[in-house]
Amino acid sequence: MNKTAVKMTVNGQAVEGQVEPRLLLIHFLRENLGLTGPHVGCETSHCGACTVDLDGTSIKSCTVFAVQAEGASITTIEGMANADGTLSALQEGFMQEHGLQCGFCTPGMIMRAHRLLQENRDPSDDEIRMGLSGNLCRCTGYQNIVKAVRYAADKLNGRQEAAE
Amino acid sequence: MSDASEMTLEQREATIGGIGCARRRKEDVRFIQGKGNYVDDVKLPGQVFGDFVRSPHAHARIKSIDTEKALAVPGVLAVLTANDLKPLNLHWMPTLAGDSQAVLADEKVHFQNQEVAFVIGEDRYAVSDGVQAVEIDYEDLPVLVDPKQALAKDAPVLREDAAAKDDVGQGPRKHPNHIFNWDVGDKGATDKAFAGAAVTVKEDVLYQRVHPCPLEPCGCVASMDKITGELTVYGTFQAPHVVRTIVSLIAGLPEHKIRVIAPDIGGGFGNKVGAYPGYVCSVVGTIVLGRPVKWVENRIDNISTTAFARDYHMTGELAADEDGRITGLRVYVLADHGAFNAHAQPTKWPAGLFSIVTGSYDIPAAHVSVDGVYTNKAPGGVAYRCSFRVTEASYLIERMIDVLAQKVGLDKAEIRARNFIKPEQFPYTSCLGWDYDSGDYPRALAKVLDAVDYKGLREEQAEKRERGELMGIGIATFTEIVGAGPSRNCDILGIGMFDSCEIRVHPTGSAIARLGTKSQGQGHETTYAQIIATELGLPSDDIAVEEGDTDTAPYGLGTYGSRSTPVAGAAAAHAARKIRAKAQKIAAHMLEVAEGDLEWEIDRFKVKGLPEKVATMKQIAFAAYQSLPEGMEPGLEAVNYYDPPNFTYPFGAYLCVVDVDRLTGEVKVRRFYALDDCGTRINPMIIEGQVHGGLTEAFAIAMGQELIFDETGNIQGASLMDYFVPTAVETPVWETGHTVTPSPHHPIGAKGVGESPNVGGVSAFSNAVVDAFAHLDVTHMPMPHTPWRVWKQCEALGIGE
């Protein structure tokens, strides 16, 4: 099959590749760029394990073609730590509040929560639950994920000292 | 001799980070940064992909398979069919239950989406093209979906390959579609109890076919090194060592030439215990092509073909006196095992540990009979987040005791209290032969009733009923049997179900521990280190835990059935104690005293009566490599293979409050309180997380999960569009509590907890829904309690509009 050139910015780095038009963005990220943080859980955009940030929107990269991301700016879990390499408030929150178990949903969950907190700086618990409803977790029962996002929101809103 | 003499005892305890502390998880550091290493992240040089051509039919004869067009697809390297595997004798494989399962359909397909051909190609896309291009001609056969029809005289014979066999692994058969009968208990005594009973109740209780549906599907990468003849298989294996032995037996390769690696696993819940055709085909593929072959199933493959759970069609009967004291229990089960008997149970237990069905109650007589049958559905029958068939058993008795309560007009908490095994009866031997280790059921139930103001809830319910509103209160007081298991009871393929731990202490006082289990999210790297930290007096932060690589870890039977803490956790404690015993000898030498003059304190040995004279474990570690007593072997390490003397019996008391909208059938969980007693608690944070997760899975099962088939065997809804996996929005808020009744036979008193919430949760939800209708003489409603079904119940009662 003929290949098409694509260029995009991923985690602040300019990247390019020759791809089949049918190549999914998740496979471009995982196979071509070696960014295996985003996962494939269902291939049908239900589970959200493949969630990344594309031009300021959460997207499920299993149902977007790589060529559709031409010129876009993408952030994956690999780009979530602070510039100095320390953990972001959300990453810290997931660890402190035991917001993960097997870890498979976690990259997508953190990416979605990251965008949620951009959209709503101080969400209520119900808003967090609604905001994460496109991302499935089979391990945690969500309660500690809600607490993890709250932890980050508190920290970002200056309501919390550094981690316990 | 002390490097920490400034610290108080409490500070030293805190530094150790041992049993009982809510230590943050060691594994999280990689997962929150996208650096987990799951099987689909494995990328070996020259790696190719494989995927299946699957049958659209549930029962059909294969007339022809034409692979020519597929082989012409650019990038396709090979297409395997049963005929290609035949010369290797790999077209069928033995199952864990003693039956055979087709690796690739051999002349016939037996269930929809069965594996028919395996296409291997350069990338996933080429393989997908190849799969589309394989042409298969089928001839439809009559389909058997309903297990109740399986044993009919004129039922279609499904397994022609096995039709003439008297035994397909688990005992004599009475029909070509019959797999086994399992009969346990005293039938005579039970019949007598029923004959003389003041009250009897009977109910048909179906525990529907469901699927564990971990977020990561199953997969593997097989890589054969043709030069050395060594095969490496990475995969989603809950039991990697067992997989190595199976691969050796099936493929005929020497076991030392096989290395099985289970990397990070994205949830298992029983789905990743079994051996699947994808593993076999990947191994054959790498042997044939000399390149690593990766197979990863998609979500529909996962839900429709790899290891379902339950599908138990149960009939429960209780006999009781007029005060609601149970005098007898009778159970019949028709078990739908699908097309191949591939359920994962200890070999001698065709219905697993289902005979724990007497639950938390002191029942004098019981009899259980189980028939397993074939149908045109996917094989499996794993324990979905429970010990072998324990959820089915617990659901049945917890439902039946409610049915009895309604019949005799007793409160549902009171009838439980009246029938509980009393604390003073432990250790208690049930009439079906299990030796319960410890328990205090009345205390657990009382604590829950108090926490939720049970009396107030019942008053509110009575008021609501007056107004025509539906409110339900569901109680479950369950007992599990986990930690399989004593090798006298339990084996898999003849291998006793022990587990193992090897610990090496390094000269500078850090350590590595390797175990025969495999975490799928349970946090073993954190909790095993805590056990060892407390036993050895070294900080848990300085103890690395490794599992899943059969070349390095000692042999173990893996993680399922809540067996990691009861079995491998015990092995960890014993291995650490061996090291501490040697350390004591070294300390005596260092301090120039007799061994008996020393006493242990947190992280050091002290000379009795001379508290300033100490040797810390860290100092001893260094000495173990340098200044040993005369004649002592250098080094500080130990291995323990632990064959448990008994199972452990975690228990709990759960209470669920629901409000039902009679006009829409919607069930809203208002409150859920879960009290668990798992004995000694290693990490309360992780326990709570396990309970939250298990309750959420229980919620999913009780309220929505079901694998449905139409009459021609088409699976209805095997994607996440249809199969219910709750989001954060539907999932209730959980309240948790605990009591601690240590196991007397476990070295640290721990019992295991990961599965309790699923076992107790399902019953609590279902009992709550039925309780909402109890005043309308409803005794049972089949799961899952979807709005449609609940509304149909309302409609039948004339309250639906």
PDB file of N, CA and C in Angstrom, chain B residues 101-159:
ATOM      1  N   GLN B 101      -8.496 -29.945  23.524  1.00  0.00           N
ATOM      2  CA  GLN B 101      -9.078 -28.780  22.869  1.00  0.00           C
ATOM      3  C   GLN B 101      -8.388 -28.600  21.529  1.00  0.00           C
ATOM      4  N   ALA B 102      -9.183 -28.303  20.494  1.00  0.00           N
ATOM      5  CA  ALA B 102      -8.590 -28.067  19.176  1.00  0.00           C
ATOM      6  C   ALA B 102      -7.791 -26.771  19.221  1.00  0.00           C
ATOM      7  N   VAL B 103      -6.545 -26.835  18.766  1.00  0.00           N
ATOM      8  CA  VAL B 103      -5.740 -25.611  18.652  1.00  0.00           C
ATOM      9  C   VAL B 103      -6.235 -24.835  17.432  1.00  0.00           C
ATOM     10  N   LEU B 104      -6.350 -25.546  16.315  1.00  0.00           N
ATOM     11  CA  LEU B 104      -7.024 -25.012  15.133  1.00  0.00           C
ATOM     12  C   LEU B 104      -8.095 -26.037  14.769  1.00  0.00           C
ATOM     13  N   ALA B 105      -9.270 -25.544  14.414  1.00  0.00           N
ATOM     14  CA  ALA B 105     -10.414 -26.436  14.225  1.00  0.00           C
ATOM     15  C   ALA B 105     -10.053 -27.583  13.282  1.00  0.00           C
ATOM     16  N   ASP B 106     -10.294 -28.787  13.751  1.00  0.00           N
ATOM     17  CA  ASP B 106      -9.931 -29.989  13.023  1.00  0.00           C
ATOM     18  C   ASP B 106     -11.212 -30.597  12.454  1.00  0.00           C
ATOM     19  N   GLU B 107     -11.467 -30.369  11.223  1.00  0.00           N
ATOM     20  CA  GLU B 107     -12.643 -30.886  10.499  1.00  0.00           C
ATOM     21  C   GLU B 107     -13.961 -30.232  10.904  1.00  0.00           C
ATOM     22  N   LYS B 108     -14.057 -29.766  12.141  1.00  0.00           N
ATOM     23  CA  LYS B 108     -15.314 -29.215  12.651  1.00  0.00           C
ATOM     24  C   LYS B 108     -15.038 -27.986  13.490  1.00  0.00           C
ATOM     25  N   VAL B 109     -15.995 -27.046  13.482  1.00  0.00           N
ATOM     26  CA  VAL B 109     -15.911 -25.968  14.480  1.00  0.00           C
ATOM     27  C   VAL B 109     -16.997 -26.222  15.521  1.00  0.00           C
ATOM     28  N   HIS B 110     -16.681 -25.859  16.770  1.00  0.00           N
ATOM     29  CA  HIS B 110     -17.578 -26.159  17.886  1.00  0.00           C
ATOM     30  C   HIS B 110     -18.149 -24.942  18.572  1.00  0.00           C
ATOM     31  N   PHE B 111     -17.671 -23.748  18.242  1.00  0.00           N
ATOM     32  CA  PHE B 111     -18.257 -22.527  18.819  1.00  0.00           C
ATOM     33  C   PHE B 111     -17.912 -21.348  17.928  1.00  0.00           C
ATOM     34  N   GLN B 112     -18.726 -20.320  18.034  1.00  0.00           N
ATOM     35  CA  GLN B 112     -18.497 -19.141  17.200  1.00  0.00           C
ATOM     36  C   GLN B 112     -17.196 -18.456  17.594  1.00  0.00           C
ATOM     37  N   ASN B 113     -16.478 -18.007  16.578  1.00  0.00           N
ATOM     38  CA  ASN B 113     -15.162 -17.373  16.751  1.00  0.00           C
ATOM     39  C   ASN B 113     -14.065 -18.355  17.110  1.00  0.00           C
ATOM     40  N   GLN B 114     -14.349 -19.660  16.969  1.00  0.00           N
ATOM     41  CA  GLN B 114     -13.274 -20.630  17.197  1.00  0.00           C
ATOM     42  C   GLN B 114     -12.142 -20.388  16.197  1.00  0.00           C
ATOM     43  N   GLU B 115     -10.936 -20.703  16.613  1.00  0.00           N
ATOM     44  CA  GLU B 115      -9.734 -20.510  15.812  1.00  0.00           C
ATOM     45  C   GLU B 115      -9.685 -21.561  14.700  1.00  0.00           C
ATOM     46  N   VAL B 116      -9.619 -21.112  13.444  1.00  0.00           N
ATOM     47  CA  VAL B 116      -9.609 -22.055  12.323  1.00  0.00           C
ATOM     48  C   VAL B 116      -8.267 -22.031  11.584  1.00  0.00           C
ATOM     49  N   ALA B 117      -7.703 -20.858  11.383  1.00  0.00           N
ATOM     50  CA  ALA B 117      -6.394 -20.760  10.724  1.00  0.00           C
ATOM     51  C   ALA B 117      -5.615 -19.624  11.370  1.00  0.00           C
ATOM     52  N   PHE B 118      -4.298 -19.709  11.309  1.00  0.00           N
ATOM     53  CA  PHE B 118      -3.441 -18.704  11.935  1.00  0.00           C
ATOM     54  C   PHE B 118      -2.580 -18.076  10.848  1.00  0.00           C
ATOM     55  N   VAL B 119      -2.783 -16.778  10.634  1.00  0.00           N
ATOM     56  CA  VAL B 119      -2.064 -16.061   9.583  1.00  0.00           C
ATOM     57  C   VAL B 119      -0.908 -15.292  10.205  1.00  0.00           C
ATOM     58  N   ILE B 120       0.278 -15.472   9.638  1.00  0.00           N
ATOM     59  CA  ILE B 120       1.461 -14.770  10.157  1.00  0.00           C
ATOM     60  C   ILE B 120       1.983 -13.836   9.071  1.00  0.00           C
ATOM     61  N   GLY B 121       2.308 -12.604   9.465  1.00  0.00           N
ATOM     62  CA  GLY B 121       2.794 -11.638   8.484  1.00  0.00           C
ATOM     63  C   GLY B 121       3.686 -10.586   9.124  1.00  0.00           C
ATOM     64  N   GLU B 122       4.192  -9.716   8.271  1.00  0.00           N
ATOM     65  CA  GLU B 122       5.193  -8.743   8.710  1.00  0.00           C
ATOM     66  C   GLU B 122       4.638  -7.729   9.712  1.00  0.00           C
ATOM     67  N   ASP B 123       3.387  -7.321   9.537  1.00  0.00           N
ATOM     68  CA  ASP B 123       2.798  -6.391  10.511  1.00  0.00           C
ATOM     69  C   ASP B 123       1.311  -6.693  10.680  1.00  0.00           C
ATOM     70  N   ARG B 124       0.703  -6.005  11.644  1.00  0.00           N
ATOM     71  CA  ARG B 124      -0.696  -6.298  11.969  1.00  0.00           C
ATOM     72  C   ARG B 124      -1.613  -6.081  10.768  1.00  0.00           C
ATOM     73  N   TYR B 125      -1.269  -5.109   9.947  1.00  0.00           N
ATOM     74  CA  TYR B 125      -2.153  -4.729   8.844  1.00  0.00           C
ATOM     75  C   TYR B 125      -2.104  -5.791   7.732  1.00  0.00           C
ATOM     76  N   ALA B 126      -0.914  -6.245   7.434  1.00  0.00           N
ATOM     77  CA  ALA B 126      -0.793  -7.305   6.432  1.00  0.00           C
ATOM     78  C   ALA B 126      -1.512  -8.572   6.915  1.00  0.00           C
ATOM     79  N   VAL B 127      -1.367  -8.860   8.194  1.00  0.00           N
ATOM     80  CA  VAL B 127      -2.023 -10.043   8.755  1.00  0.00           C
ATOM     81  C   VAL B 127      -3.542  -9.909   8.652  1.00  0.00           C
ATOM     82  N   SER B 128      -4.026  -8.719   8.940  1.00  0.00           N
ATOM     83  CA  SER B 128      -5.461  -8.477   8.847  1.00  0.00           C
ATOM     84  C   SER B 128      -5.955  -8.704   7.414  1.00  0.00           C
ATOM     85  N   ASP B 129      -5.193  -8.227   6.448  1.00  0.00           N
ATOM     86  CA  ASP B 129      -5.540  -8.474   5.037  1.00  0.00           C
ATOM     87  C   ASP B 129      -5.545  -9.983   4.753  1.00  0.00           C
ATOM     88  N   GLY B 130      -4.549 -10.656   5.286  1.00  0.00           N
ATOM     89  CA  GLY B 130      -4.443 -12.100   5.068  1.00  0.00           C
ATOM     90  C   GLY B 130      -5.609 -12.856   5.673  1.00  0.00           C
ATOM     91  N   VAL B 131      -5.999 -12.469   6.864  1.00  0.00           N
ATOM     92  CA  VAL B 131      -7.130 -13.122   7.535  1.00  0.00           C
ATOM     93  C   VAL B 131      -8.386 -13.000   6.673  1.00  0.00           C
ATOM     94  N   GLN B 132      -8.586 -11.813   6.095  1.00  0.00           N
ATOM     95  CA  GLN B 132      -9.756 -11.589   5.235  1.00  0.00           C
ATOM     96  C   GLN B 132      -9.729 -12.477   3.994  1.00  0.00           C
ATOM     97  N   ALA B 133      -8.512 -12.819   3.550  1.00  0.00           N
ATOM     98  CA  ALA B 133      -8.384 -13.499   2.260  1.00  0.00           C
ATOM     99  C   ALA B 133      -8.460 -15.028   2.353  1.00  0.00           C
ATOM    100  N   VAL B 134      -8.446 -15.576   3.545  1.00  0.00           N
ATOM    101  CA  VAL B 134      -8.559 -17.037   3.678  1.00  0.00           C
ATOM    102  C   VAL B 134     -10.006 -17.434   3.386  1.00  0.00           C
ATOM    103  N   GLU B 135     -10.176 -18.410   2.510  1.00  0.00           N
ATOM    104  CA  GLU B 135     -11.528 -18.825   2.119  1.00  0.00           C
ATOM    105  C   GLU B 135     -11.855 -20.176   2.740  1.00  0.00           C
ATOM    106  N   ILE B 136     -12.938 -20.207   3.487  1.00  0.00           N
ATOM    107  CA  ILE B 136     -13.325 -21.450   4.169  1.00  0.00           C
ATOM    108  C   ILE B 136     -14.771 -21.780   3.822  1.00  0.00           C
ATOM    109  N   ASP B 137     -14.980 -23.022   3.480  1.00  0.00           N
ATOM    110  CA  ASP B 137     -16.322 -23.478   3.141  1.00  0.00           C
ATOM    111  C   ASP B 137     -16.851 -24.330   4.309  1.00  0.00           C
ATOM    112  N   TYR B 138     -17.976 -23.920   4.857  1.00  0.00           N
ATOM    113  CA  TYR B 138     -18.538 -24.643   6.010  1.00  0.00           C
ATOM    114  C   TYR B 138     -19.861 -25.314   5.644  1.00  0.00           C
ATOM    115  N   GLU B 139     -20.168 -26.375   6.372  1.00  0.00           N
ATOM    116  CA  GLU B 139     -21.499 -26.973   6.268  1.00  0.00           C
ATOM    117  C   GLU B 139     -22.118 -26.914   7.666  1.00  0.00           C
ATOM    118  N   ASP B 140     -23.208 -26.168   7.787  1.00  0.00           N
ATOM    119  CA  ASP B 140     -23.843 -25.971   9.097  1.00  0.00           C
ATOM    120  C   ASP B 140     -24.275 -27.285   9.738  1.00  0.00           C
ATOM    121  N   LEU B 141     -24.152 -27.352  11.044  1.00  0.00           N
ATOM    122  CA  LEU B 141     -24.645 -28.493  11.814  1.00  0.00           C
ATOM    123  C   LEU B 141     -25.626 -27.957  12.857  1.00  0.00           C
ATOM    124  N   PRO B 142     -26.508 -28.826  13.378  1.00  0.00           N
ATOM    125  CA  PRO B 142     -27.443 -28.346  14.412  1.00  0.00           C
ATOM    126  C   PRO B 142     -26.679 -27.838  15.637  1.00  0.00           C
ATOM    127  N   VAL B 143     -27.155 -26.748  16.202  1.00  0.00           N
ATOM    128  CA  VAL B 143     -26.419 -26.074  17.274  1.00  0.00           C
ATOM    129  C   VAL B 143     -27.079 -26.342  18.617  1.00  0.00           C
ATOM    130  N   LEU B 144     -26.238 -26.601  19.620  1.00  0.00           N
ATOM    131  CA  LEU B 144     -26.731 -26.824  20.975  1.00  0.00           C
ATOM    132  C   LEU B 144     -26.276 -25.666  21.859  1.00  0.00           C
ATOM    133  N   VAL B 145     -27.227 -24.848  22.281  1.00  0.00           N
ATOM    134  CA  VAL B 145     -26.904 -23.683  23.095  1.00  0.00           C
ATOM    135  C   VAL B 145     -27.351 -23.877  24.541  1.00  0.00           C
ATOM    136  N   ASP B 146     -28.508 -24.492  24.717  1.00  0.00           N
ATOM    137  CA  ASP B 146     -29.097 -24.624  26.051  1.00  0.00           C
ATOM    138  C   ASP B 146     -28.557 -25.878  26.745  1.00  0.00           C
ATOM    139  N   PRO B 147     -27.840 -25.712  27.843  1.00  0.00           N
ATOM    140  CA  PRO B 147     -27.276 -26.905  28.493  1.00  0.00           C
ATOM    141  C   PRO B 147     -28.346 -27.882  28.962  1.00  0.00           C
ATOM    142  N   LYS B 148     -29.571 -27.388  29.175  1.00  0.00           N
ATOM    143  CA  LYS B 148     -30.651 -28.271  29.633  1.00  0.00           C
ATOM    144  C   LYS B 148     -31.040 -29.259  28.536  1.00  0.00           C
ATOM    145  N   GLN B 149     -30.701 -28.943  27.275  1.00  0.00           N
ATOM    146  CA  GLN B 149     -30.994 -29.853  26.159  1.00  0.00           C
ATOM    147  C   GLN B 149     -29.826 -30.780  25.853  1.00  0.00           C
ATOM    148  N   ALA B 150     -28.688 -30.553  26.535  1.00  0.00           N
ATOM    149  CA  ALA B 150     -27.462 -31.266  26.145  1.00  0.00           C
ATOM    150  C   ALA B 150     -27.592 -32.776  26.300  1.00  0.00           C
ATOM    151  N   LEU B 151     -28.310 -33.210  27.347  1.00  0.00           N
ATOM    152  CA  LEU B 151     -28.365 -34.637  27.636  1.00  0.00           C
ATOM    153  C   LEU B 151     -29.615 -35.301  27.062  1.00  0.00           C
ATOM    154  N   ALA B 152     -30.365 -34.559  26.249  1.00  0.00           N
ATOM    155  CA  ALA B 152     -31.556 -35.149  25.613  1.00  0.00           C
ATOM    156  C   ALA B 152     -31.112 -36.248  24.648  1.00  0.00           C
ATOM    157  N   LYS B 153     -32.016 -37.234  24.478  1.00  0.00           N
ATOM    158  CA  LYS B 153     -31.695 -38.381  23.627  1.00  0.00           C
ATOM    159  C   LYS B 153     -31.310 -37.972  22.207  1.00  0.00           C
ATOM    160  N   ASP B 154     -32.077 -36.996  21.672  1.00  0.00           N
ATOM    161  CA  ASP B 154     -31.851 -36.618  20.278  1.00  0.00           C
ATOM    162  C   ASP B 154     -30.959 -35.384  20.143  1.00  0.00           C
ATOM    163  N   ALA B 155     -30.248 -35.039  21.195  1.00  0.00           N
ATOM    164  CA  ALA B 155     -29.376 -33.854  21.117  1.00  0.00           C
ATOM    165  C   ALA B 155     -28.254 -34.115  20.125  1.00  0.00           C
ATOM    166  N   PRO B 156     -27.861 -33.101  19.360  1.00  0.00           N
ATOM    167  CA  PRO B 156     -26.732 -33.307  18.450  1.00  0.00           C
ATOM    168  C   PRO B 156     -25.466 -33.658  19.243  1.00  0.00           C
ATOM    169  N   VAL B 157     -24.697 -34.570  18.716  1.00  0.00           N
ATOM    170  CA  VAL B 157     -23.438 -34.937  19.390  1.00  0.00           C
ATOM    171  C   VAL B 157     -22.382 -33.912  18.998  1.00  0.00           C
ATOM    172  N   LEU B 158     -21.874 -33.201  19.981  1.00  0.00           N
ATOM    173  CA  LEU B 158     -20.949 -32.117  19.661  1.00  0.00           C
ATOM    174  C   LEU B 158     -19.538 -32.626  19.429  1.00  0.00           C
ATOM    175  N   ARG B 159     -19.078 -33.401  20.367  1.00  0.00           N
ATOM    176  CA  ARG B 159     -17.666 -33.809  20.301  1.00  0.00           C
ATOM    177  C   ARG B 159     -17.540 -35.208  19.725  1.00  0.00           C
TER     178      ARG B 159
END
